[in-house]
């Protein structure tokens, strides 16, 4: 058994993608393409923006992490209010 440790920089978008996929009725393990399409449709955000937020490179600084956290929270709010 291998144990993996995720940094907050990695875990934040991964967990957001999982929560959004579940909230939108996607099955566990839904493809990146399916998650992006569903989130974009529900939020009104451009698919490229959703892709960047959920699957882009991890933030390189604490300030970038804080910005990403705010953006992901906004994205989740948009999906839940749809």
C-alpha positions as MATLAB code, in Angstrom:
seq = 'XXXXXXXXXXXXXXXXXXXXXXXXXXXXXXXXXXXXXXXXXXXXXXXXXXXXXXXXXXXXXXXXXXXXXXXXXXXXXXXXXX';
ca = [
       0.000    0.000    0.000;
       1.283    3.418   -0.930;
       0.418    6.562    0.948;
       0.109    9.808   -0.952;
       0.277   13.219    0.628;
      -1.379   16.132   -1.127;
      -0.477   19.695   -0.428;
      -3.233   22.225   -0.003;
      -2.114   23.623   -3.355;
      -3.066   20.293   -4.971;
      -5.974   19.269   -2.763;
      -8.049   22.432   -3.065;
      -8.917   22.139   -6.776;
      -9.140   18.334   -6.645;
     -11.636   18.403   -3.787;
     -13.609   21.195   -5.431;
     -13.876   19.192   -8.654;
     -15.076   16.144   -6.706;
     -17.691   18.158   -4.774;
     -18.965   19.890   -7.896;
     -19.160   16.645   -9.839;
     -21.202   15.046   -7.060;
     -23.450   18.099   -6.727;
     -24.164   17.952  -10.446;
     -24.997   14.237  -10.353;
     -21.872   13.015  -12.097;
     -20.670    9.537  -11.185;
     -17.487    9.115   -9.152;
     -14.560    9.033  -11.536;
     -16.300   11.199  -14.150;
     -13.903   12.353  -16.812;
     -12.244   15.749  -16.731;
     -14.141   16.673  -19.893;
     -17.494   15.746  -18.338;
     -16.797   17.664  -15.134;
     -15.694   20.756  -17.055;
     -18.748   20.647  -19.327;
     -21.205   20.168  -16.441;
     -19.647   22.866  -14.265;
     -19.439   25.317  -17.169;
     -23.080   24.739  -18.057;
     -24.277   25.074  -14.460;
     -22.146   28.104  -13.589;
     -22.181   29.989  -16.861;
     -18.385   30.141  -16.769;
     -16.371   29.494  -19.905;
     -15.104   25.899  -20.148;
     -11.519   27.187  -20.422;
     -11.941   29.058  -17.137;
     -13.363   25.988  -15.398;
     -10.521   23.860  -16.772;
      -7.923   26.324  -15.530;
      -9.443   26.590  -12.057;
     -10.011   22.871  -11.495;
      -7.180   21.305  -13.455;
      -4.586   24.014  -14.016;
      -1.141   24.025  -12.470;
      -1.021   24.390   -8.701;
      -0.553   27.921   -7.374;
       3.066   28.917   -6.960;
       2.680   31.117   -3.885;
       0.486   31.619   -0.855;
      -1.071   34.698   -2.473;
      -1.908   32.694   -5.610;
      -3.397   29.957   -3.399;
      -5.595   32.509   -1.622;
      -6.764   33.879   -4.979;
      -7.534   30.373   -6.237;
      -9.498   29.611   -3.065;
     -11.682   32.679   -3.620;
     -12.204   31.803   -7.294;
     -13.127   28.199   -6.491;
     -15.540   29.332   -3.783;
     -17.191   31.689   -6.273;
     -17.430   28.899   -8.845;
     -19.077   26.575   -6.303;
     -21.513   29.320   -5.325;
     -22.456   29.863   -8.960;
     -23.093   26.139   -9.450;
     -25.178   25.826   -6.277;
     -27.245   28.899   -7.102;
     -28.041   27.686  -10.616;
];
